[in-house]
Amino acid sequence: MKVSVNSKEVETDAATLAQLIEELSLPAQGIAVAVDNRMVPRAEWPAYVLHESLSVVIIKAACGG
C-alpha cells in the first residue's frame, strides 16, 4: 500500500504503525508519530492498523539550543 511519510509517498507492506516504524529503520525511542494530524501514543503503535493514503508525520527529537 502507499502512505505518505513526512510528505513523501512510501510503498509499504507494513500492516501496523509499529511495523512501519521498524520497516523505515527508525529508533523506537526519541520519535513522535502523528497519523492524519493526530498524535498516536507509542503504546498504540502495535495495534494501529494502517490503510491506503494515510498521512504519517514522524518527528525526531534533537538536542541543542
GROMACS .gro file of N, CA and C in nm:
model
  195
    1MET      N    1   0.084  -0.117   0.000
    1MET     CA    2   0.000   0.000   0.000
    1MET      C    3   0.089   0.124   0.000
    2LYS      N    4   0.032   0.235  -0.037
    2LYS     CA    5   0.106   0.361  -0.038
    2LYS      C    6   0.053   0.451   0.073
    3VAL      N    7   0.149   0.504   0.151
    3VAL     CA    8   0.117   0.602   0.254
    3VAL      C    9   0.213   0.719   0.238
    4SER      N   10   0.177   0.831   0.294
    4SER     CA   11   0.263   0.948   0.291
    4SER      C   12   0.338   0.956   0.424
    5VAL      N   13   0.471   0.961   0.417
    5VAL     CA   14   0.554   0.974   0.537
    5VAL      C   15   0.634   1.103   0.523
    6ASN      N   16   0.603   1.198   0.610
    6ASN     CA   17   0.667   1.331   0.604
    6ASN      C   18   0.661   1.389   0.462
    7SER      N   19   0.543   1.381   0.404
    7SER     CA   20   0.511   1.437   0.272
    7SER      C   21   0.577   1.364   0.155
    8LYS      N   22   0.630   1.245   0.178
    8LYS     CA   23   0.686   1.164   0.070
    8LYS      C   24   0.606   1.035   0.060
    9GLU      N   25   0.569   0.997  -0.062
    9GLU     CA   26   0.493   0.874  -0.081
    9GLU      C   27   0.585   0.755  -0.059
   10VAL      N   28   0.537   0.660   0.022
   10VAL     CA   29   0.615   0.541   0.056
   10VAL      C   30   0.530   0.417   0.027
   11GLU      N   31   0.590   0.321  -0.040
   11GLU     CA   32   0.525   0.192  -0.064
   11GLU      C   33   0.565   0.101   0.052
   12THR      N   34   0.467   0.041   0.119
   12THR     CA   35   0.496  -0.042   0.236
   12THR      C   36   0.413  -0.168   0.239
   13ASP      N   37   0.468  -0.270   0.302
   13ASP     CA   38   0.394  -0.394   0.329
   13ASP      C   39   0.351  -0.399   0.475
   14ALA      N   40   0.386  -0.296   0.553
   14ALA     CA   41   0.354  -0.292   0.695
   14ALA      C   42   0.203  -0.288   0.717
   15ALA      N   43   0.156  -0.363   0.814
   15ALA     CA   44   0.014  -0.365   0.847
   15ALA      C   45  -0.018  -0.271   0.964
   16THR      N   46   0.084  -0.247   1.048
   16THR     CA   47   0.063  -0.161   1.165
   16THR      C   48   0.166  -0.049   1.167
   17LEU      N   49   0.139   0.049   1.250
   17LEU     CA   50   0.231   0.161   1.263
   17LEU      C   51   0.367   0.115   1.317
   18ALA      N   52   0.366   0.023   1.412
   18ALA     CA   53   0.492  -0.030   1.466
   18ALA      C   54   0.574  -0.097   1.357
   19GLN      N   55   0.510  -0.171   1.271
   19GLN     CA   56   0.580  -0.237   1.161
   19GLN      C   57   0.637  -0.135   1.063
   20LEU      N   58   0.564  -0.026   1.038
   20LEU     CA   59   0.614   0.079   0.950
   20LEU      C   60   0.738   0.145   1.009
   21ILE      N   61   0.735   0.174   1.138
   21ILE     CA   62   0.849   0.235   1.206
   21ILE      C   63   0.971   0.143   1.192
   22GLU      N   64   0.950   0.014   1.213
   22GLU     CA   65   1.059  -0.083   1.200
   22GLU      C   66   1.108  -0.091   1.055
   23GLU      N   67   1.015  -0.094   0.961
   23GLU     CA   68   1.050  -0.103   0.819
   23GLU      C   69   1.133   0.016   0.774
   24LEU      N   70   1.105   0.133   0.832
   24LEU     CA   71   1.178   0.254   0.797
   24LEU      C   72   1.310   0.267   0.875
   25SER      N   73   1.340   0.165   0.957
   25SER     CA   74   1.463   0.161   1.038
   25SER      C   75   1.475   0.281   1.131
   26LEU      N   76   1.363   0.320   1.190
   26LEU     CA   77   1.363   0.432   1.283
   26LEU      C   78   1.378   0.379   1.426
   27PRO      N   79   1.436   0.458   1.513
   27PRO     CA   80   1.451   0.413   1.652
   27PRO      C   81   1.316   0.409   1.723
   28ALA      N   82   1.303   0.321   1.819
   28ALA     CA   83   1.178   0.312   1.894
   28ALA      C   84   1.165   0.427   1.993
   29GLN      N   85   1.278   0.484   2.033
   29GLN     CA   86   1.278   0.596   2.127
   29GLN      C   87   1.322   0.723   2.056
   30GLY      N   88   1.278   0.838   2.108
   30GLY     CA   89   1.323   0.965   2.054
   30GLY      C   90   1.246   1.014   1.933
   31ILE      N   91   1.132   0.950   1.904
   31ILE     CA   92   1.048   0.997   1.793
   31ILE      C   93   0.903   1.007   1.840
   32ALA      N   94   0.828   1.091   1.773
   32ALA     CA   95   0.685   1.103   1.794
   32ALA      C   96   0.619   1.085   1.658
   33VAL      N   97   0.499   1.027   1.658
   33VAL     CA   98   0.431   0.997   1.532
   33VAL      C   99   0.287   1.050   1.536
   34ALA      N  100   0.250   1.116   1.427
   34ALA     CA  101   0.112   1.161   1.409
   34ALA      C  102   0.059   1.098   1.281
   35VAL      N  103  -0.065   1.055   1.284
   35VAL     CA  104  -0.131   1.000   1.166
   35VAL      C  105  -0.254   1.083   1.139
   36ASP      N  106  -0.261   1.136   1.018
   36ASP     CA  107  -0.372   1.225   0.980
   36ASP      C  108  -0.396   1.333   1.085
   37ASN      N  109  -0.285   1.399   1.124
   37ASN     CA  110  -0.287   1.512   1.218
   37ASN      C  111  -0.331   1.477   1.359
   38ARG      N  112  -0.315   1.349   1.399
   38ARG     CA  113  -0.347   1.308   1.535
   38ARG      C  114  -0.228   1.231   1.591
   39MET      N  115  -0.175   1.280   1.705
   39MET     CA  116  -0.062   1.211   1.768
   39MET      C  117  -0.107   1.071   1.811
   40VAL      N  118  -0.021   0.975   1.786
   40VAL     CA  119  -0.051   0.836   1.825
   40VAL      C  120   0.047   0.797   1.935
   41PRO      N  121  -0.004   0.769   2.055
   41PRO     CA  122   0.085   0.728   2.165
   41PRO      C  123   0.162   0.601   2.129
   42ARG      N  124   0.285   0.594   2.173
   42ARG     CA  125   0.372   0.480   2.143
   42ARG      C  126   0.306   0.346   2.180
   43ALA      N  127   0.231   0.342   2.288
   43ALA     CA  128   0.164   0.219   2.331
   43ALA      C  129   0.062   0.169   2.228
   44GLU      N  130   0.013   0.259   2.143
   44GLU     CA  131  -0.086   0.221   2.041
   44GLU      C  132  -0.024   0.178   1.909
   45TRP      N  133   0.105   0.199   1.889
   45TRP     CA  134   0.168   0.167   1.761
   45TRP      C  135   0.148   0.023   1.716
   46PRO      N  136   0.165  -0.077   1.805
   46PRO     CA  137   0.149  -0.216   1.759
   46PRO      C  138   0.007  -0.250   1.712
   47ALA      N  139  -0.093  -0.182   1.764
   47ALA     CA  140  -0.232  -0.212   1.729
   47ALA      C  141  -0.289  -0.115   1.625
   48TYR      N  142  -0.215  -0.009   1.591
   48TYR     CA  143  -0.266   0.092   1.498
   48TYR      C  144  -0.255   0.039   1.355
   49VAL      N  145  -0.368   0.004   1.296
   49VAL     CA  146  -0.371  -0.055   1.162
   49VAL      C  147  -0.362   0.053   1.055
   50LEU      N  148  -0.271   0.031   0.962
   50LEU     CA  149  -0.253   0.125   0.851
   50LEU      C  150  -0.348   0.093   0.737
   51HIS      N  151  -0.381   0.196   0.660
   51HIS     CA  152  -0.458   0.175   0.537
   51HIS      C  153  -0.409   0.274   0.432
   52GLU      N  154  -0.444   0.248   0.309
   52GLU     CA  155  -0.401   0.327   0.194
   52GLU      C  156  -0.426   0.476   0.216
   53SER      N  157  -0.331   0.557   0.175
   53SER     CA  158  -0.341   0.704   0.170
   53SER      C  159  -0.333   0.774   0.305
   54LEU      N  160  -0.289   0.706   0.410
   54LEU     CA  161  -0.270   0.774   0.537
   54LEU      C  162  -0.156   0.875   0.525
   55SER      N  163  -0.164   0.979   0.605
   55SER     CA  164  -0.056   1.077   0.612
   55SER      C  165   0.012   1.062   0.748
   56VAL      N  166   0.138   1.018   0.746
   56VAL     CA  167   0.215   0.994   0.868
   56VAL      C  168   0.323   1.101   0.879
   57VAL      N  169   0.331   1.163   0.996
   57VAL     CA  170   0.436   1.259   1.023
   57VAL      C  171   0.520   1.206   1.137
   58ILE      N  172   0.652   1.195   1.114
   58ILE     CA  173   0.744   1.145   1.214
   58ILE      C  174   0.836   1.258   1.255
   59ILE      N  175   0.841   1.285   1.385
   59ILE     CA  176   0.923   1.393   1.438
   59ILE      C  177   1.032   1.330   1.526
   60LYS      N  178   1.158   1.363   1.496
   60LYS     CA  179   1.270   1.311   1.572
   60LYS      C  180   1.315   1.417   1.672
   61ALA      N  181   1.340   1.373   1.795
   61ALA     CA  182   1.391   1.462   1.899
   61ALA      C  183   1.536   1.499   1.865
   62ALA      N  184   1.572   1.623   1.895
   62ALA     CA  185   1.709   1.667   1.870
   62ALA      C  186   1.756   1.752   1.988
   63CYS      N  187   1.881   1.737   2.022
   63CYS     CA  188   1.939   1.816   2.129
   63CYS      C  189   1.996   1.946   2.070
   64GLY      N  190   2.002   2.045   2.150
   64GLY     CA  191   2.061   2.170   2.104
   64GLY      C  192   1.990   2.290   2.163
   65GLY      N  193   2.029   2.403   2.116
   65GLY     CA  194   1.967   2.521   2.174
   65GLY      C  195   1.958   2.632   2.075
   0.00000   0.00000   0.00000
